[in-house]
GROMACS .gro file of C-alpha atoms in nm:
model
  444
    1UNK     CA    1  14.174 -13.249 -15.597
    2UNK     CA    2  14.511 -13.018 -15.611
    3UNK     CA    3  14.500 -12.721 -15.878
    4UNK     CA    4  14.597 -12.407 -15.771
    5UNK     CA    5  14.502 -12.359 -15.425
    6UNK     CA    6  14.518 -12.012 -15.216
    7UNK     CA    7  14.553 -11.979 -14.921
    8UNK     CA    8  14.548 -11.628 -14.647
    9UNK     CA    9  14.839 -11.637 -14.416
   10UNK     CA   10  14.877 -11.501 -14.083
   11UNK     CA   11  15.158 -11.474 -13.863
   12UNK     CA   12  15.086 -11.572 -13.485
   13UNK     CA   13  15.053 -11.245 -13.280
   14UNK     CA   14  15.347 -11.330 -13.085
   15UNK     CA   15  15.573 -11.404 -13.327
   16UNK     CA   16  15.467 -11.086 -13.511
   17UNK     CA   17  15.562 -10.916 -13.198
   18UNK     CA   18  15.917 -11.053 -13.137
   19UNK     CA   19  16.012 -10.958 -13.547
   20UNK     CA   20  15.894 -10.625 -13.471
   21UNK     CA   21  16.117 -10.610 -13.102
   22UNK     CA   22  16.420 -10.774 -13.319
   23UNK     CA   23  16.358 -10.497 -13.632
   24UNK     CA   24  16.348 -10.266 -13.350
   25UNK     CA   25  16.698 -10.387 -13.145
   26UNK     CA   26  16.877 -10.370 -13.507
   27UNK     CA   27  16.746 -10.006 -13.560
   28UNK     CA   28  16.901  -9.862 -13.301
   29UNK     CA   29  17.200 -10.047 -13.278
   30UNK     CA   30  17.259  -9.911 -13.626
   31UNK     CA   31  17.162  -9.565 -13.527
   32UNK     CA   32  17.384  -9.552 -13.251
   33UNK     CA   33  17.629  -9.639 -13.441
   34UNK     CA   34  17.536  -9.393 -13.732
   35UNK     CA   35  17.528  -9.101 -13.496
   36UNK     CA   36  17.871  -9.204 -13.322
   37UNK     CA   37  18.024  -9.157 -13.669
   38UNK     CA   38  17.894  -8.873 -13.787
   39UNK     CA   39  17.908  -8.680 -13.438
   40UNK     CA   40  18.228  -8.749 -13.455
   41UNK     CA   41  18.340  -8.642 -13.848
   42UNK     CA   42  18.140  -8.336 -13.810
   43UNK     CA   43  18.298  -8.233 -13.469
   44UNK     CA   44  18.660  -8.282 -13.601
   45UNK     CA   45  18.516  -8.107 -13.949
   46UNK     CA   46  18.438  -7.866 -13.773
   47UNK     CA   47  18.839  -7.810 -13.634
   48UNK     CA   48  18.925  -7.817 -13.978
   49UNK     CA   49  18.720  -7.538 -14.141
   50UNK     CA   50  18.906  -7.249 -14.266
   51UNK     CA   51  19.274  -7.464 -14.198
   52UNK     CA   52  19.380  -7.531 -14.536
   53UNK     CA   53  19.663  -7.714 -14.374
   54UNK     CA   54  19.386  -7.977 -14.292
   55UNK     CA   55  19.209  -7.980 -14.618
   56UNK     CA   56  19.426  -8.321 -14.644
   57UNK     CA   57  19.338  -8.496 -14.349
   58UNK     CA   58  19.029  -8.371 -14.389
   59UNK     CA   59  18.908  -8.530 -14.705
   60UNK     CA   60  19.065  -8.847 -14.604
   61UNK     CA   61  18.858  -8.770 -14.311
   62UNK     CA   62  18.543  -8.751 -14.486
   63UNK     CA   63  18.610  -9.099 -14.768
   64UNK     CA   64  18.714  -9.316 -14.415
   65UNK     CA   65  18.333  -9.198 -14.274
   66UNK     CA   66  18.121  -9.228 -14.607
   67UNK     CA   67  18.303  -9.606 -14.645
   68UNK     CA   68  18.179  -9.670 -14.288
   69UNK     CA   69  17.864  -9.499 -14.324
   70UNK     CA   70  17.838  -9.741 -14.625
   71UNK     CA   71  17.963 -10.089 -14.387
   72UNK     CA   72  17.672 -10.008 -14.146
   73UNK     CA   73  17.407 -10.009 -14.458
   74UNK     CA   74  17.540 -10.327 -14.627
   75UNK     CA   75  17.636 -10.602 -14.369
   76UNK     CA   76  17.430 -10.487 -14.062
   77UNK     CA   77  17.062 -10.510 -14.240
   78UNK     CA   78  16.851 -10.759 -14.036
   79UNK     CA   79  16.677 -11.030 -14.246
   80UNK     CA   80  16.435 -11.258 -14.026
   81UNK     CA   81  16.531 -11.705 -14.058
   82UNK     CA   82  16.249 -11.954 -14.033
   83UNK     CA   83  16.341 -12.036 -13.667
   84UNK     CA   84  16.301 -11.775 -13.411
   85UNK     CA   85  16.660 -11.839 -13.192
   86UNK     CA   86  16.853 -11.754 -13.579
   87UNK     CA   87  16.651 -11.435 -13.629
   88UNK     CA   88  16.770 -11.367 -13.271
   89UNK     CA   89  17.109 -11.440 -13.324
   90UNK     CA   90  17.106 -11.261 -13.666
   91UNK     CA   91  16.974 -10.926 -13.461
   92UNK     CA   92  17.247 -10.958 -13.228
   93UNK     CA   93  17.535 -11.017 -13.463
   94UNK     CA   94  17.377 -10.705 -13.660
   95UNK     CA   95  17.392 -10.455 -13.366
   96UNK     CA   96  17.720 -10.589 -13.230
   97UNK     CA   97  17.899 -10.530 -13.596
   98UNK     CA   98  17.713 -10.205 -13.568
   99UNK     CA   99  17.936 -10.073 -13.281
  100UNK     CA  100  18.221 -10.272 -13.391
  101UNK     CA  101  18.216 -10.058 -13.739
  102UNK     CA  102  18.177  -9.738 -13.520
  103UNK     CA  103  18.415  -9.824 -13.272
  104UNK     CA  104  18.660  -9.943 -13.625
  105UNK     CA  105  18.582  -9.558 -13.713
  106UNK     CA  106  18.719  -9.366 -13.414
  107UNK     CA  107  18.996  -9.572 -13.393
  108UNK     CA  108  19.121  -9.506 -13.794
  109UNK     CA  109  19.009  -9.154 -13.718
  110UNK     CA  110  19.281  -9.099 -13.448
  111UNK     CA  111  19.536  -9.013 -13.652
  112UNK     CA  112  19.327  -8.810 -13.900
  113UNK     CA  113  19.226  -8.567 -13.563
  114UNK     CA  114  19.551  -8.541 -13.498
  115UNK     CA  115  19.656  -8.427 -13.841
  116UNK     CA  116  19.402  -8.165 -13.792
  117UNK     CA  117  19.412  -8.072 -13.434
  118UNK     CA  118  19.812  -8.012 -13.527
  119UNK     CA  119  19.754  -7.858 -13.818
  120UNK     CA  120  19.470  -7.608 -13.673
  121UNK     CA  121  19.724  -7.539 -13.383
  122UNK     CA  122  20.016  -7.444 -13.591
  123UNK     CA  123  19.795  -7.218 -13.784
  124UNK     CA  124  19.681  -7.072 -13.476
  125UNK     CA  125  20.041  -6.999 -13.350
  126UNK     CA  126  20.167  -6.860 -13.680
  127UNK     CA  127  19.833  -6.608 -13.695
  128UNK     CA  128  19.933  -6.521 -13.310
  129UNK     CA  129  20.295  -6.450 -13.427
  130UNK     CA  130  20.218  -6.259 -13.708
  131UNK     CA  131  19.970  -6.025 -13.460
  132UNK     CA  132  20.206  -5.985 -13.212
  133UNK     CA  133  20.487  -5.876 -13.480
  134UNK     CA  134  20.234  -5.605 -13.556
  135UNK     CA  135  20.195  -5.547 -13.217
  136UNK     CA  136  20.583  -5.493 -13.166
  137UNK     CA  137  20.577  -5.279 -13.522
  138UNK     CA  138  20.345  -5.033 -13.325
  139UNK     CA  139  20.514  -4.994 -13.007
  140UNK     CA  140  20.823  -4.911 -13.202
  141UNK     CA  141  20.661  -4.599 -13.359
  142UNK     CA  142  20.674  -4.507 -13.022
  143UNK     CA  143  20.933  -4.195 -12.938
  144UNK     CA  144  20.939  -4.190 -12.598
  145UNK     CA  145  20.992  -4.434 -12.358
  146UNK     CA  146  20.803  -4.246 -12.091
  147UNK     CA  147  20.508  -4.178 -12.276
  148UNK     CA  148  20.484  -4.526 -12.369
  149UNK     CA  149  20.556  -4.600 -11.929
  150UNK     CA  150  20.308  -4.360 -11.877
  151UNK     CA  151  20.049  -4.474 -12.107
  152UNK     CA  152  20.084  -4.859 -11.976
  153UNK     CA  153  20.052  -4.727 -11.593
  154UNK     CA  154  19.695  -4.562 -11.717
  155UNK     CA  155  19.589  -4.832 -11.888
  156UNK     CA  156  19.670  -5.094 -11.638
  157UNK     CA  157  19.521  -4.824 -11.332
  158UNK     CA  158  19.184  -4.814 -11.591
  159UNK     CA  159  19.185  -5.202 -11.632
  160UNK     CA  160  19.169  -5.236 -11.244
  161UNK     CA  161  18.912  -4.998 -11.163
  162UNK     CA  162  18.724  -5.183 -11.435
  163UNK     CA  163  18.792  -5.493 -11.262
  164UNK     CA  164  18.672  -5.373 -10.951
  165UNK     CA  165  18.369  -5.195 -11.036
  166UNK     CA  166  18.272  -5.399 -11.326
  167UNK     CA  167  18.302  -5.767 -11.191
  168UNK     CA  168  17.937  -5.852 -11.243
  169UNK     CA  169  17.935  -5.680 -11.663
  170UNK     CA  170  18.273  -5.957 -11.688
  171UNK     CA  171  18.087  -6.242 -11.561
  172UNK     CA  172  17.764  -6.172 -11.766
  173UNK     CA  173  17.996  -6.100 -12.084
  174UNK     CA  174  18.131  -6.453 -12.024
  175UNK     CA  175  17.772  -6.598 -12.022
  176UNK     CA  176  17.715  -6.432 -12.315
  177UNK     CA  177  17.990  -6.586 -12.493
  178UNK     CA  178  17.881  -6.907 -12.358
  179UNK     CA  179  17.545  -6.840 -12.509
  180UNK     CA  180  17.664  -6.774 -12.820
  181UNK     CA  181  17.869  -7.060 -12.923
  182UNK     CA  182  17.592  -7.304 -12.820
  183UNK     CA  183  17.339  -7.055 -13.016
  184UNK     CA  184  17.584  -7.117 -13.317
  185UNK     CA  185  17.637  -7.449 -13.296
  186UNK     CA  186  17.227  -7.498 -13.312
  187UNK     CA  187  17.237  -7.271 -13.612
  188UNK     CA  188  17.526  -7.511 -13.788
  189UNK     CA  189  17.329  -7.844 -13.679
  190UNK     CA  190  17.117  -7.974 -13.984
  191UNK     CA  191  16.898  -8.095 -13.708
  192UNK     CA  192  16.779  -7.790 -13.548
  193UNK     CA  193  16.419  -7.763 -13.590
  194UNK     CA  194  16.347  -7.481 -13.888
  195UNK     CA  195  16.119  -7.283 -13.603
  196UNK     CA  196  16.411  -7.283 -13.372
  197UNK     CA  197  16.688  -7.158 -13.622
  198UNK     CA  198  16.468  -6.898 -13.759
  199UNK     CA  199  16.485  -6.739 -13.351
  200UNK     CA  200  16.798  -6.817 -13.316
  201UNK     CA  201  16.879  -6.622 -13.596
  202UNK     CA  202  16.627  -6.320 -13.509
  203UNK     CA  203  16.788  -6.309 -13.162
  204UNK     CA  204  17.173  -6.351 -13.198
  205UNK     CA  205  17.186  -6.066 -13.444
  206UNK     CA  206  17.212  -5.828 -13.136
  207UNK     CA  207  17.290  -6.081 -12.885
  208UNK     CA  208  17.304  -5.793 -12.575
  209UNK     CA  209  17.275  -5.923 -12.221
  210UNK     CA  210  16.871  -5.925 -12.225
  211UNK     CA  211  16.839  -6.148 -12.554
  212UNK     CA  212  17.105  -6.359 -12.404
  213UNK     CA  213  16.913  -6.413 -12.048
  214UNK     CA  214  16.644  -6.509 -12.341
  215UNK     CA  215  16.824  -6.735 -12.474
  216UNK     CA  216  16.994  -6.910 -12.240
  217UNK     CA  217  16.625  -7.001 -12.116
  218UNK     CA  218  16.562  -7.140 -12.419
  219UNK     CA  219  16.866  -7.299 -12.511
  220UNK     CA  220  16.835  -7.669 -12.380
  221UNK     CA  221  16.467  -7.707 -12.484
  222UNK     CA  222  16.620  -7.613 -12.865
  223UNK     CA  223  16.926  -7.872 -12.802
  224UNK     CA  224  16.663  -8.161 -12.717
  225UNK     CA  225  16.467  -8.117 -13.011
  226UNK     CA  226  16.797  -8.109 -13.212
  227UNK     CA  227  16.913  -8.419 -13.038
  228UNK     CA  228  16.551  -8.590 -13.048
  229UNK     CA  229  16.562  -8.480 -13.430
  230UNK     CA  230  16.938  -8.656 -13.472
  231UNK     CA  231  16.798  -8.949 -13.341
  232UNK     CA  232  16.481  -8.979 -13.617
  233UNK     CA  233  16.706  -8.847 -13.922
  234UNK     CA  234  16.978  -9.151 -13.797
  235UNK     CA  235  16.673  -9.396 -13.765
  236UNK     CA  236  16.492  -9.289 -14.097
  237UNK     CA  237  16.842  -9.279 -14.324
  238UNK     CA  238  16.872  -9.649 -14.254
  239UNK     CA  239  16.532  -9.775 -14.282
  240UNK     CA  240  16.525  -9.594 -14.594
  241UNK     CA  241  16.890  -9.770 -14.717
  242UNK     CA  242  16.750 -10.111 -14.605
  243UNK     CA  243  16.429 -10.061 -14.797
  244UNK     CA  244  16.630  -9.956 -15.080
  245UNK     CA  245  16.867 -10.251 -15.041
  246UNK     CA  246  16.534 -10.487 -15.081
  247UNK     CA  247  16.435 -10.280 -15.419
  248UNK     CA  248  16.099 -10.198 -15.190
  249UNK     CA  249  15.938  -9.852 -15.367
  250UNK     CA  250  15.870  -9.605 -15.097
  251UNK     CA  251  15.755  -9.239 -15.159
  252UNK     CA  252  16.060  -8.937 -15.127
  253UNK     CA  253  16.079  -8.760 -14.797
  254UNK     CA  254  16.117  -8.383 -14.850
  255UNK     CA  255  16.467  -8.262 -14.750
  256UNK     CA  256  16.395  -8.152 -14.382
  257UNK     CA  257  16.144  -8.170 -14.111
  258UNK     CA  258  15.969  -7.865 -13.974
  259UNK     CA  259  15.858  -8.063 -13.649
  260UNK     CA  260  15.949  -8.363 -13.483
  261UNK     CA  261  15.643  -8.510 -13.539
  262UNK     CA  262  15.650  -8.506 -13.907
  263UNK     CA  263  15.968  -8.676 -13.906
  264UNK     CA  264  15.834  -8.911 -13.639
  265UNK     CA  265  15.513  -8.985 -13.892
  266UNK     CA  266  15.782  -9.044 -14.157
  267UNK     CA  267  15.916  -9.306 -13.923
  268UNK     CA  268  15.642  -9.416 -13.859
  269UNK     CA  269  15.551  -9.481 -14.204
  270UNK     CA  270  15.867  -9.661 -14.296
  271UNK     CA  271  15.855  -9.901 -14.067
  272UNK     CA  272  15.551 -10.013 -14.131
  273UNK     CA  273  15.730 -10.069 -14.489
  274UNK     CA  274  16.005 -10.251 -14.281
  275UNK     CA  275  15.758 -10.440 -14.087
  276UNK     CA  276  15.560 -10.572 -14.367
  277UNK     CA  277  15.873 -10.635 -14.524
  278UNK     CA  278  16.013 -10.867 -14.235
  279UNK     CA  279  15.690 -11.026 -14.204
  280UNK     CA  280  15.761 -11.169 -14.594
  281UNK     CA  281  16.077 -11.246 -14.486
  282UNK     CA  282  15.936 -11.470 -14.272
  283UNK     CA  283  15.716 -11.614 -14.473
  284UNK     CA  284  15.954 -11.695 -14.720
  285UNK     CA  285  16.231 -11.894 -14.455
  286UNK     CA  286  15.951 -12.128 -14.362
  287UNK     CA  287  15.820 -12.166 -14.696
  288UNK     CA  288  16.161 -12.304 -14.783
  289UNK     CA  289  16.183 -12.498 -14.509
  290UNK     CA  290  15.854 -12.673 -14.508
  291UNK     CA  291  15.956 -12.773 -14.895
  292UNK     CA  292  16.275 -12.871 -14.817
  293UNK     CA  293  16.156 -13.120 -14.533
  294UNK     CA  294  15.921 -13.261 -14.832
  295UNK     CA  295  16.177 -13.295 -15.089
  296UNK     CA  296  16.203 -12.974 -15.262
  297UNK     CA  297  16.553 -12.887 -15.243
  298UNK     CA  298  16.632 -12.602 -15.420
  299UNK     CA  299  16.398 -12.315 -15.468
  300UNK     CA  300  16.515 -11.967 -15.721
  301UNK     CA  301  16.334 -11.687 -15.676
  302UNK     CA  302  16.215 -11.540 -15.982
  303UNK     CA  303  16.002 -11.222 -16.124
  304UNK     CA  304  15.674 -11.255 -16.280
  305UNK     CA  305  15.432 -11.013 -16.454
  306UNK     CA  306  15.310 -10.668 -16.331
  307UNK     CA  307  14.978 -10.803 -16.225
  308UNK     CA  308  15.169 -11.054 -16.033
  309UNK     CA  309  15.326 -10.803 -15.751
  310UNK     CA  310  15.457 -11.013 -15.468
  311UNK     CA  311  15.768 -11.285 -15.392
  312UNK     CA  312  15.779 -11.557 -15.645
  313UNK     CA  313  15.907 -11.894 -15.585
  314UNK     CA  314  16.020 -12.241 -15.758
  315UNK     CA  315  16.049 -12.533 -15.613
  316UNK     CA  316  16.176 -12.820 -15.741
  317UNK     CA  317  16.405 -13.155 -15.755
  318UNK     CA  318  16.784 -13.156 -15.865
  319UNK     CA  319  16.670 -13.408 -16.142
  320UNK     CA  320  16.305 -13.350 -16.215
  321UNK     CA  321  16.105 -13.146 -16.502
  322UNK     CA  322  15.816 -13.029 -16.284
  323UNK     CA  323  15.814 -12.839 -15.936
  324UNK     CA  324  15.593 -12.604 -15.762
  325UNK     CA  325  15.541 -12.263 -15.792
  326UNK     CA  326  15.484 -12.054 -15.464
  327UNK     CA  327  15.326 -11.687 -15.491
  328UNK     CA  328  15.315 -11.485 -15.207
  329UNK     CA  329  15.174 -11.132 -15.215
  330UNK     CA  330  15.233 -10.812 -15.000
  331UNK     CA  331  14.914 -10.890 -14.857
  332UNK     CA  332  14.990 -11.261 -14.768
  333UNK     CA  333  14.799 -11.435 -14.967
  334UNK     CA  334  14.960 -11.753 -15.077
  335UNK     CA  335  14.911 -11.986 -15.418
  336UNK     CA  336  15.058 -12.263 -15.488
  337UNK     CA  337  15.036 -12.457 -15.795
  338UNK     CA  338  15.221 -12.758 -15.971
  339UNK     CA  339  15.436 -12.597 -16.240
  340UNK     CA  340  15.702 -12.755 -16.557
  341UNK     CA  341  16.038 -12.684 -16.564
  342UNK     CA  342  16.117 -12.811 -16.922
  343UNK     CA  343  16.483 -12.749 -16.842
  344UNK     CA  344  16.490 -12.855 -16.442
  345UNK     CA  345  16.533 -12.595 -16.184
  346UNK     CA  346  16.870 -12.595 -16.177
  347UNK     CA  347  16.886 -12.410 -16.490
  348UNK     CA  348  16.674 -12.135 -16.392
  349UNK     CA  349  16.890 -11.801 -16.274
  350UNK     CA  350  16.811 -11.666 -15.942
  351UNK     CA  351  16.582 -11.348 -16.008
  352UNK     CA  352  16.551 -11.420 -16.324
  353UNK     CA  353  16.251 -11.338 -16.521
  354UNK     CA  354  15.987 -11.628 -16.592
  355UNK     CA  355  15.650 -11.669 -16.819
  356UNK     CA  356  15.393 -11.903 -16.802
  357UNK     CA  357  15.284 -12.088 -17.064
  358UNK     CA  358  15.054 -12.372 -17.096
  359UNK     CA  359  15.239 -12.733 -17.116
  360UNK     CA  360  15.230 -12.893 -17.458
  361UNK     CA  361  14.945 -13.146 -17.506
  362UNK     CA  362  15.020 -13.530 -17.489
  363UNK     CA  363  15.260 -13.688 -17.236
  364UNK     CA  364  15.381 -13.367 -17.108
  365UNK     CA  365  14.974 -13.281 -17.024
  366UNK     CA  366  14.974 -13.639 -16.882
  367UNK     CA  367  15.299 -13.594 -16.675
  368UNK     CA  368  15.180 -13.259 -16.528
  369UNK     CA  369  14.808 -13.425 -16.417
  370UNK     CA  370  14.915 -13.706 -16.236
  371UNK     CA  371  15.190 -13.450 -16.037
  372UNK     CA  372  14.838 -13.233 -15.973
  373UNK     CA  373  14.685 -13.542 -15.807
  374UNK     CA  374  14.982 -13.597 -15.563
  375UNK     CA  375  15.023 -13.269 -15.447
  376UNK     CA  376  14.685 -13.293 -15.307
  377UNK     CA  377  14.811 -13.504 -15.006
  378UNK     CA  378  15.121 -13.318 -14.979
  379UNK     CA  379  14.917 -12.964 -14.956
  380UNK     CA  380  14.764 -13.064 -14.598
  381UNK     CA  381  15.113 -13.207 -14.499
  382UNK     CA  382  15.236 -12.850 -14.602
  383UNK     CA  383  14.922 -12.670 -14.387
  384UNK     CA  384  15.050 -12.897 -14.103
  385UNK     CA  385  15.450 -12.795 -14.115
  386UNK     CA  386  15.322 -12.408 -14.131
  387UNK     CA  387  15.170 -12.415 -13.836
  388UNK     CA  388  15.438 -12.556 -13.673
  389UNK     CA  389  15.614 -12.213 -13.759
  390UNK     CA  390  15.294 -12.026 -13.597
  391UNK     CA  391  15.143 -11.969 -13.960
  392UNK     CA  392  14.765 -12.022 -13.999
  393UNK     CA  393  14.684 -12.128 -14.338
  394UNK     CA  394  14.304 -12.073 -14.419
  395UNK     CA  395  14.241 -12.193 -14.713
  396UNK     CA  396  14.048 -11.969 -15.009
  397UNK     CA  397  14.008 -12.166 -15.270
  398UNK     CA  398  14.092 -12.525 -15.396
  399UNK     CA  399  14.099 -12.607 -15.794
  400UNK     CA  400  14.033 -12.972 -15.877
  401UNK     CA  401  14.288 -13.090 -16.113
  402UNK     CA  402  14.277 -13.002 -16.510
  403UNK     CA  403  14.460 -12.954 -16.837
  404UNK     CA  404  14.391 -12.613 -16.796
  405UNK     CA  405  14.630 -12.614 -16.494
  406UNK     CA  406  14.904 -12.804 -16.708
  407UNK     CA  407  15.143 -12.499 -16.729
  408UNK     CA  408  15.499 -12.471 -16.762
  409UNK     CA  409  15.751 -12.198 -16.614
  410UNK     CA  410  15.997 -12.052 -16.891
  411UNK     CA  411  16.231 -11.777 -16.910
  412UNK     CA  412  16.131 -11.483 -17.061
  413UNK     CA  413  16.395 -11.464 -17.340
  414UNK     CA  414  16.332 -11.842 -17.438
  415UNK     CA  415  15.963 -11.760 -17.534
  416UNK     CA  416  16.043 -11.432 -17.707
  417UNK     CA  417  16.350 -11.618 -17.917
  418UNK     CA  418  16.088 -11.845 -17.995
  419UNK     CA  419  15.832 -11.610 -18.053
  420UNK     CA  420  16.081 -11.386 -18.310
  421UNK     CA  421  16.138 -11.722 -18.429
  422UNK     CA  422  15.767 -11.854 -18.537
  423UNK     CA  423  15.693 -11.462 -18.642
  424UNK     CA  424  16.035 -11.474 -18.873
  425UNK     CA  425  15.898 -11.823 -19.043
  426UNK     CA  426  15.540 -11.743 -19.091
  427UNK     CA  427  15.696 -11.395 -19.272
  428UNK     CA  428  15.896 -11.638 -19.485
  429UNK     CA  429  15.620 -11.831 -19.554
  430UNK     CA  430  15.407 -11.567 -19.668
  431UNK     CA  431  15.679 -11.412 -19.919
  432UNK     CA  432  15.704 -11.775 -20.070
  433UNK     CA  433  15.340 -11.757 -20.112
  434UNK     CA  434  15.320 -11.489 -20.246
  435UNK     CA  435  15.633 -11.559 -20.508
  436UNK     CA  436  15.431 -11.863 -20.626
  437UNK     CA  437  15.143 -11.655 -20.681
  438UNK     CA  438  15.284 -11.426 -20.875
  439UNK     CA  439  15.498 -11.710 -21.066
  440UNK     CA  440  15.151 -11.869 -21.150
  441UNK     CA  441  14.996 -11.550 -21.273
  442UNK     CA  442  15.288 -11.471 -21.497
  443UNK     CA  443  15.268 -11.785 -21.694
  444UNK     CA  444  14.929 -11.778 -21.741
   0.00000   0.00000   0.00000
């Protein structure tokens, strides 16, 4: 008997467990790579700010990172093969072209920093030249020449008393400083945690020595949450662009995180997407293996109905009319089910979408019936080559074969031409109709 037949499948546990350590590998290769980029556009972004001398360099700046940004998310998503050493070798070549492209970046970015670093130097200079003309413009109002001796031996004799007396007030304004710029470099990071800006803020208002003995005790436990938080956003951007990628609907993440452990459950919550997503991936390789070893060459994937929500697959022979159909859903079940292909397989579109319609009685019915009773042997055969790939296939439900099975796969613009077609004629048929009515009335 071989109708439809279902099937639940299940990945071994230790297979499972080396797609999740590869997904895992790839992740962070890519997030390395991700924060080595933007670490470095924002740091030299940064040098730019307020040069419009480096507006230039900087734009080019910015295009050279977003096409990078955009290299990382295209050709270093990890896609699991049917045998375990590819998927292996396809998670190495992904995180080794993810710190090639990074490594690509820094080294295009060279001149670009120096563009700016010369640019932001030069402007520098000229705004110390033009203060130090005003400096000279000053001491020229000056009359006397020994007022102006006079006034330089006080201020020098005042400077060194300071000195003196005021060593430890110096060093303590120089931790202060210190303070500061790391204080506003938090408050600049898009990463600081929204509790630790809003203190930063409160306290760097008046930033006297107390609040910045305050701070400075505070300081690195606010960096490592920034860092920590660098480290999600980088890992959550690109599970988010390969789920994307894979047209796999995932709920909006608001803009920011208040704590790291909301953007850890986020995570969290995507890679369970990316897990489950792998885990098809899977799936699919050895599907298309297992019916390639038994003559099924060439397999399309196509898109079915609404109520049919999973990965669709044909399966069929370069010269044959009828194939298999292979449903797996999000959930793993798994149906297969002899299928027509009118026009072969070969003249069905990748992703294109397909209808099912029931196979047109007489030799086609016939045709379909007999492939029915054949795939019954094959189906163990195909239980057998699964588990070979650590797949356990228990089975749900076997259909003995029927004319109720005998369906064929068709595009979905094929049966609505045909359908506007039939619809068009019956409408013409009906006007005659009624025209010969109408003739028949008027001459009696």
């Amino acid at each position: 008997m071989s109708g439809p037949k279902t099937s639940q499948l299940e990945i071994e546990r230790m297979i499972r467990a080396q797609l999740e350590a590869l997904r895992s590998d790839v992740d962070h290769g890519r997030a390395r790579a991700r924060r080595r980029i933007t670490a470095l556009l924002n740091e030299l972004l940064d040098e730019a700010e307020g040069c419009a001398e480096a507006d230039e360099a900087a734009a080019s700046l910015r295009q050279l990172a977003a096409a990078a940004l955009a290299q990382l998310t295209a050709e270093c998503a990890f896609m699991p093969a049917a045998a375990m050493a590819e998927s292996t070798a396809r998670a190495e070549r992904c995180t080794t072209l993810a710190a090639a492209i990074a490594d690509a970046f820094e080294r295009e970015a060279r001149p670009l920093a120096e563009r700016i670093r010369r640019a932001r130097t030069q402007a520098t200079a000229a705004s110390d030249a033009r203060d130090f003309a005003a400096l000279l413009a000053e001491a020229a109002k000056e009359s006397a020449t020994t007022a102006a001796v006079k006034a330089a031996r006080s201020f020098m004799a005042d400077e060194h008393c300071k000195i003196a007396d005021d060593s430890d007030a110096s060093i303590a304004h120089d931790q202060a400083q210190e303070v500061s710029r790391r204080a506003l470099a938090l408050i600049a990071s898009p990463c600081t945690l929204p509790a630790d800006r809003v203190l930063l803020l409160e306290t760097t208002r008046e930033l006297g020595p107390e609040a910045a003995a305050q701070l400075a005790l505070l300081l690195p436990t606010m960096e490592s949450n920034a860092a920590a938080m660098a480290d999600l956003v980088a890992l959550i951007e690109d599970a988010e662009a390969d789920l994307g990628a894979q047209g796999i609907p995932f709920a909006a993440a608001p803009g920011t995180f208040a704590t790291l452990e909301e953007a850890a459950g986020r995570l969290e919550a995507l890679r369970a997407f990316q897990l489950q997503a792998d885990r098809n991936t899977y799936l699919k390789a050895c599907i298309d293996a297992v019916m390639a070893h038994h003559g099924y060459t060439i397999a399309r994937s196509v898109t079915m109905g609404r109520d049919l929500m999973g990965t669709h697959r044909l399966f069929g022979r370069a010269d044959a009319t009828e194939g298999l159909h292979a449903f797996v859903s999000d959930a793993g079940d798994l149906m297969l089910q002899v299928a027509g292909l009118p026009e072969g397989i070969e003249a069905v579109a990748d992703g294109e979408i397909m209808a099912m319609e029931p196979a047109p009685a007489g030799t086609r019915t016939e045709r379909l019936l007999a492939d029915q009773h054949d795939f019954c042997a094959v189906y163990d055969e195909i239980a057998d080559d699964l588990a070979a790939f650590g797949i356990t296939n228990a089975v749900r439900y076997k259909a003995a074969p029927g004319a109720v099975f005998c369906r064929e796969m068709r595009t979905v613009a094929d049966v609505e031409a045909e359908t506007a077609t039939a619809i068009a004629t019956n409408q013409t048929g009906q006007r005659k109709r009624r025209h010969s009515g109408n003739a028949a009335r008027e001459m009696s």
